[in-house]
Amino acid sequence: MKVRYGFNATLTAKPGQGERLAGLLLTGLDEGSPAASEHCMVYLVCRSASDPDVVHVAEGWTSEEEHHRVFAGEAAQALVAQVQELVAAESPYTDYVPVGGKAAF
């Protein structure tokens, strides 16, 4: 499967909650969670080097439709609700069409 849809989001946690926010986002990889879907090909959570309360998320999906389908589900909605409790303000969100790259951990 190829990544045909993706996005980046920059989330600013409430003061002192950046580590907790990053940890919560990483639970998205747990079985039954959104990023565990076979259609999620990239799920990268990063903290800012200059501001520990800023967290970046990059996702790559097989299609925009699959992304929306998975995020309409109960598990994704529960995760989003928990994330929103830790976020201080509206988060910039940029969607894109991937053309190539590499991720290895």
Short mmCIF file of N, CA and C in Angstrom, two decimals:
data_model
loop_
_atom_site.label_atom_id
_atom_site.label_comp_id
_atom_site.label_asym_id
_atom_site.label_seq_id
_atom_site.Cartn_x
_atom_site.Cartn_y
_atom_site.Cartn_z
N MET A 1 0.85 -1.18 0.00
CA MET A 1 0.00 0.00 0.00
C MET A 1 0.88 1.24 0.00
N LYS A 2 0.40 2.28 -0.64
CA LYS A 2 1.13 3.53 -0.72
C LYS A 2 0.42 4.62 0.07
N VAL A 3 1.20 5.57 0.53
CA VAL A 3 0.64 6.74 1.19
C VAL A 3 0.17 7.70 0.10
N ARG A 4 -1.13 8.00 0.13
CA ARG A 4 -1.70 8.88 -0.88
C ARG A 4 -2.33 10.14 -0.27
N TYR A 5 -2.36 10.19 1.06
CA TYR A 5 -2.92 11.34 1.76
C TYR A 5 -2.21 11.48 3.10
N GLY A 6 -1.95 12.69 3.48
CA GLY A 6 -1.32 12.89 4.76
C GLY A 6 -1.59 14.27 5.31
N PHE A 7 -1.12 14.51 6.51
CA PHE A 7 -1.26 15.83 7.10
C PHE A 7 -0.26 16.01 8.24
N ASN A 8 -0.06 17.25 8.57
CA ASN A 8 0.73 17.65 9.73
C ASN A 8 -0.16 18.48 10.62
N ALA A 9 -0.02 18.31 11.90
CA ALA A 9 -0.72 19.15 12.87
C ALA A 9 0.30 19.60 13.91
N THR A 10 0.20 20.84 14.32
CA THR A 10 1.03 21.37 15.39
C THR A 10 0.12 21.70 16.55
N LEU A 11 0.34 21.02 17.66
CA LEU A 11 -0.52 21.20 18.83
C LEU A 11 0.29 21.85 19.95
N THR A 12 -0.29 22.86 20.56
CA THR A 12 0.34 23.50 21.71
C THR A 12 -0.42 23.07 22.96
N ALA A 13 0.29 22.36 23.81
CA ALA A 13 -0.33 21.85 25.04
C ALA A 13 -0.48 22.98 26.05
N LYS A 14 -1.38 22.77 26.98
CA LYS A 14 -1.47 23.68 28.12
C LYS A 14 -0.11 23.65 28.81
N PRO A 15 0.27 24.75 29.48
CA PRO A 15 1.60 24.83 30.08
C PRO A 15 1.96 23.61 30.93
N GLY A 16 3.14 23.05 30.61
CA GLY A 16 3.64 21.89 31.35
C GLY A 16 3.06 20.56 30.94
N GLN A 17 2.20 20.53 29.90
CA GLN A 17 1.52 19.29 29.51
C GLN A 17 2.03 18.68 28.20
N GLY A 18 3.15 19.20 27.68
CA GLY A 18 3.67 18.70 26.40
C GLY A 18 4.04 17.24 26.42
N GLU A 19 4.71 16.81 27.47
CA GLU A 19 5.10 15.40 27.56
C GLU A 19 3.88 14.50 27.67
N ARG A 20 2.92 14.93 28.45
CA ARG A 20 1.68 14.15 28.60
C ARG A 20 0.93 14.07 27.27
N LEU A 21 0.88 15.20 26.55
CA LEU A 21 0.21 15.22 25.25
C LEU A 21 0.90 14.28 24.27
N ALA A 22 2.22 14.34 24.20
CA ALA A 22 2.97 13.46 23.29
C ALA A 22 2.71 11.99 23.64
N GLY A 23 2.73 11.68 24.92
CA GLY A 23 2.46 10.31 25.35
C GLY A 23 1.07 9.84 24.98
N LEU A 24 0.11 10.72 25.15
CA LEU A 24 -1.27 10.38 24.78
C LEU A 24 -1.37 10.13 23.28
N LEU A 25 -0.76 10.99 22.50
CA LEU A 25 -0.79 10.81 21.04
C LEU A 25 -0.15 9.48 20.63
N LEU A 26 0.89 9.08 21.33
CA LEU A 26 1.54 7.81 21.00
C LEU A 26 0.65 6.60 21.31
N THR A 27 -0.34 6.76 22.18
CA THR A 27 -1.29 5.66 22.41
C THR A 27 -2.13 5.41 21.16
N GLY A 28 -2.11 6.34 20.22
CA GLY A 28 -2.79 6.15 18.95
C GLY A 28 -2.24 4.99 18.16
N LEU A 29 -1.06 4.49 18.55
CA LEU A 29 -0.45 3.33 17.90
C LEU A 29 -0.91 2.01 18.52
N ASP A 30 -1.55 2.06 19.68
CA ASP A 30 -1.99 0.85 20.35
C ASP A 30 -3.03 0.10 19.52
N GLU A 31 -3.08 -1.20 19.69
CA GLU A 31 -4.06 -2.02 18.97
C GLU A 31 -5.47 -1.47 19.18
N GLY A 32 -6.21 -1.33 18.09
CA GLY A 32 -7.57 -0.80 18.14
C GLY A 32 -7.63 0.71 18.06
N SER A 33 -6.48 1.37 18.09
CA SER A 33 -6.43 2.82 18.00
C SER A 33 -6.24 3.24 16.54
N PRO A 34 -6.47 4.51 16.23
CA PRO A 34 -6.47 4.95 14.83
C PRO A 34 -5.19 4.65 14.06
N ALA A 35 -4.04 4.93 14.63
CA ALA A 35 -2.79 4.74 13.88
C ALA A 35 -2.42 3.27 13.73
N ALA A 36 -3.11 2.39 14.45
CA ALA A 36 -2.87 0.95 14.29
C ALA A 36 -3.58 0.40 13.04
N SER A 37 -4.41 1.22 12.42
CA SER A 37 -5.11 0.80 11.20
C SER A 37 -4.11 0.44 10.11
N GLU A 38 -4.42 -0.57 9.34
CA GLU A 38 -3.56 -0.95 8.22
C GLU A 38 -3.47 0.17 7.18
N HIS A 39 -4.38 1.12 7.23
CA HIS A 39 -4.38 2.23 6.28
C HIS A 39 -3.54 3.41 6.73
N CYS A 40 -3.08 3.38 7.97
CA CYS A 40 -2.18 4.42 8.47
C CYS A 40 -0.75 3.93 8.26
N MET A 41 -0.06 4.55 7.33
CA MET A 41 1.27 4.11 6.95
C MET A 41 2.37 4.90 7.67
N VAL A 42 2.04 6.10 8.11
CA VAL A 42 2.99 6.95 8.81
C VAL A 42 2.28 7.58 10.00
N TYR A 43 2.89 7.52 11.16
CA TYR A 43 2.36 8.19 12.34
C TYR A 43 3.57 8.61 13.17
N LEU A 44 3.89 9.87 13.12
CA LEU A 44 5.09 10.39 13.74
C LEU A 44 4.73 11.50 14.71
N VAL A 45 5.10 11.34 15.96
CA VAL A 45 4.84 12.33 17.00
C VAL A 45 6.20 12.91 17.41
N CYS A 46 6.32 14.23 17.37
CA CYS A 46 7.58 14.91 17.72
C CYS A 46 7.29 16.07 18.66
N ARG A 47 8.23 16.32 19.56
CA ARG A 47 8.15 17.50 20.42
C ARG A 47 9.12 18.55 19.89
N SER A 48 8.74 19.79 20.02
CA SER A 48 9.60 20.90 19.60
C SER A 48 10.88 20.91 20.43
N ALA A 49 11.99 21.20 19.78
CA ALA A 49 13.27 21.31 20.48
C ALA A 49 13.34 22.60 21.29
N SER A 50 12.57 23.61 20.91
CA SER A 50 12.65 24.91 21.58
C SER A 50 11.50 25.18 22.55
N ASP A 51 10.39 24.45 22.41
CA ASP A 51 9.24 24.66 23.30
C ASP A 51 8.66 23.29 23.66
N PRO A 52 8.87 22.83 24.88
CA PRO A 52 8.44 21.48 25.25
C PRO A 52 6.92 21.27 25.25
N ASP A 53 6.15 22.35 25.14
CA ASP A 53 4.70 22.20 25.10
C ASP A 53 4.15 22.18 23.68
N VAL A 54 5.02 22.23 22.67
CA VAL A 54 4.59 22.14 21.27
C VAL A 54 4.88 20.74 20.76
N VAL A 55 3.84 20.10 20.22
CA VAL A 55 3.93 18.73 19.72
C VAL A 55 3.47 18.72 18.26
N HIS A 56 4.25 18.06 17.42
CA HIS A 56 3.92 17.95 16.00
C HIS A 56 3.51 16.50 15.71
N VAL A 57 2.52 16.35 14.87
CA VAL A 57 2.07 15.02 14.45
C VAL A 57 2.05 15.00 12.93
N ALA A 58 2.67 13.99 12.34
CA ALA A 58 2.61 13.77 10.90
C ALA A 58 1.98 12.41 10.66
N GLU A 59 1.00 12.39 9.77
CA GLU A 59 0.34 11.12 9.45
C GLU A 59 0.32 10.92 7.95
N GLY A 60 0.41 9.67 7.54
CA GLY A 60 0.29 9.29 6.13
C GLY A 60 -0.69 8.13 6.01
N TRP A 61 -1.66 8.29 5.13
CA TRP A 61 -2.74 7.31 4.98
C TRP A 61 -2.84 6.83 3.54
N THR A 62 -3.41 5.66 3.37
CA THR A 62 -3.58 5.12 2.02
C THR A 62 -4.55 5.95 1.20
N SER A 63 -5.48 6.65 1.87
CA SER A 63 -6.39 7.55 1.17
C SER A 63 -7.04 8.50 2.18
N GLU A 64 -7.51 9.61 1.68
CA GLU A 64 -8.21 10.55 2.54
C GLU A 64 -9.50 9.92 3.08
N GLU A 65 -10.15 9.13 2.25
CA GLU A 65 -11.38 8.47 2.67
C GLU A 65 -11.15 7.52 3.84
N GLU A 66 -10.07 6.75 3.79
CA GLU A 66 -9.76 5.84 4.90
C GLU A 66 -9.44 6.61 6.17
N HIS A 67 -8.72 7.70 6.03
CA HIS A 67 -8.44 8.54 7.19
C HIS A 67 -9.74 9.02 7.83
N HIS A 68 -10.64 9.55 7.04
CA HIS A 68 -11.91 10.05 7.58
C HIS A 68 -12.75 8.92 8.17
N ARG A 69 -12.73 7.75 7.53
CA ARG A 69 -13.50 6.62 8.04
C ARG A 69 -12.98 6.19 9.41
N VAL A 70 -11.67 6.05 9.53
CA VAL A 70 -11.08 5.63 10.80
C VAL A 70 -11.34 6.67 11.88
N PHE A 71 -11.19 7.95 11.54
CA PHE A 71 -11.38 9.00 12.55
C PHE A 71 -12.83 9.25 12.90
N ALA A 72 -13.74 8.69 12.15
CA ALA A 72 -15.16 8.78 12.51
C ALA A 72 -15.51 7.72 13.56
N GLY A 73 -14.62 6.76 13.78
CA GLY A 73 -14.87 5.66 14.71
C GLY A 73 -14.76 6.08 16.17
N GLU A 74 -15.30 5.24 17.02
CA GLU A 74 -15.37 5.50 18.46
C GLU A 74 -13.99 5.66 19.10
N ALA A 75 -13.04 4.80 18.75
CA ALA A 75 -11.70 4.86 19.36
C ALA A 75 -11.01 6.18 19.02
N ALA A 76 -11.11 6.58 17.76
CA ALA A 76 -10.47 7.84 17.35
C ALA A 76 -11.14 9.04 18.01
N GLN A 77 -12.45 9.02 18.09
CA GLN A 77 -13.17 10.14 18.71
C GLN A 77 -12.83 10.26 20.19
N ALA A 78 -12.65 9.13 20.87
CA ALA A 78 -12.26 9.15 22.28
C ALA A 78 -10.86 9.73 22.44
N LEU A 79 -9.94 9.35 21.55
CA LEU A 79 -8.58 9.88 21.61
C LEU A 79 -8.58 11.38 21.33
N VAL A 80 -9.31 11.80 20.33
CA VAL A 80 -9.40 13.23 19.99
C VAL A 80 -9.93 14.02 21.18
N ALA A 81 -10.93 13.51 21.86
CA ALA A 81 -11.50 14.20 23.02
C ALA A 81 -10.46 14.34 24.13
N GLN A 82 -9.67 13.31 24.37
CA GLN A 82 -8.64 13.37 25.39
C GLN A 82 -7.54 14.37 25.00
N VAL A 83 -7.18 14.37 23.73
CA VAL A 83 -6.17 15.31 23.23
C VAL A 83 -6.66 16.74 23.41
N GLN A 84 -7.91 16.99 23.06
CA GLN A 84 -8.45 18.35 23.16
C GLN A 84 -8.42 18.88 24.58
N GLU A 85 -8.51 18.00 25.58
CA GLU A 85 -8.43 18.44 26.97
C GLU A 85 -7.05 18.98 27.33
N LEU A 86 -6.02 18.54 26.61
CA LEU A 86 -4.65 18.96 26.91
C LEU A 86 -4.16 20.11 26.03
N VAL A 87 -4.90 20.43 24.98
CA VAL A 87 -4.46 21.44 24.03
C VAL A 87 -4.94 22.83 24.45
N ALA A 88 -4.03 23.81 24.33
CA ALA A 88 -4.31 25.16 24.79
C ALA A 88 -5.09 26.00 23.78
N ALA A 89 -4.94 25.73 22.49
CA ALA A 89 -5.56 26.58 21.47
C ALA A 89 -5.80 25.78 20.19
N GLU A 90 -6.47 26.42 19.25
CA GLU A 90 -6.71 25.82 17.92
C GLU A 90 -5.37 25.42 17.30
N SER A 91 -5.32 24.25 16.72
CA SER A 91 -4.07 23.73 16.17
C SER A 91 -4.01 23.88 14.66
N PRO A 92 -2.90 24.44 14.14
CA PRO A 92 -2.75 24.48 12.68
C PRO A 92 -2.69 23.06 12.11
N TYR A 93 -3.33 22.88 10.99
CA TYR A 93 -3.46 21.57 10.36
C TYR A 93 -3.23 21.77 8.87
N THR A 94 -2.31 21.02 8.30
CA THR A 94 -2.01 21.14 6.88
C THR A 94 -2.11 19.77 6.24
N ASP A 95 -2.98 19.63 5.25
CA ASP A 95 -3.04 18.34 4.56
C ASP A 95 -2.14 18.41 3.33
N TYR A 96 -1.78 17.23 2.82
CA TYR A 96 -0.87 17.17 1.69
C TYR A 96 -1.02 15.86 0.94
N VAL A 97 -0.41 15.81 -0.22
CA VAL A 97 -0.33 14.59 -1.01
C VAL A 97 1.14 14.19 -1.04
N PRO A 98 1.52 13.13 -0.35
CA PRO A 98 2.92 12.71 -0.31
C PRO A 98 3.43 12.30 -1.70
N VAL A 99 4.71 12.61 -1.95
CA VAL A 99 5.32 12.23 -3.22
C VAL A 99 6.50 11.28 -3.03
N GLY A 100 6.93 11.08 -1.78
CA GLY A 100 8.03 10.15 -1.51
C GLY A 100 8.69 10.48 -0.20
N GLY A 101 9.62 9.64 0.20
CA GLY A 101 10.35 9.88 1.44
C GLY A 101 10.71 8.58 2.12
N LYS A 102 11.05 8.69 3.42
CA LYS A 102 11.49 7.53 4.16
C LYS A 102 11.25 7.74 5.64
N ALA A 103 10.89 6.69 6.34
CA ALA A 103 10.78 6.72 7.79
C ALA A 103 11.27 5.38 8.30
N ALA A 104 12.19 5.40 9.23
CA ALA A 104 12.70 4.17 9.84
C ALA A 104 13.02 4.46 11.29
N PHE A 105 12.64 3.56 12.20
CA PHE A 105 12.89 3.76 13.62
C PHE A 105 13.56 2.55 14.20
#
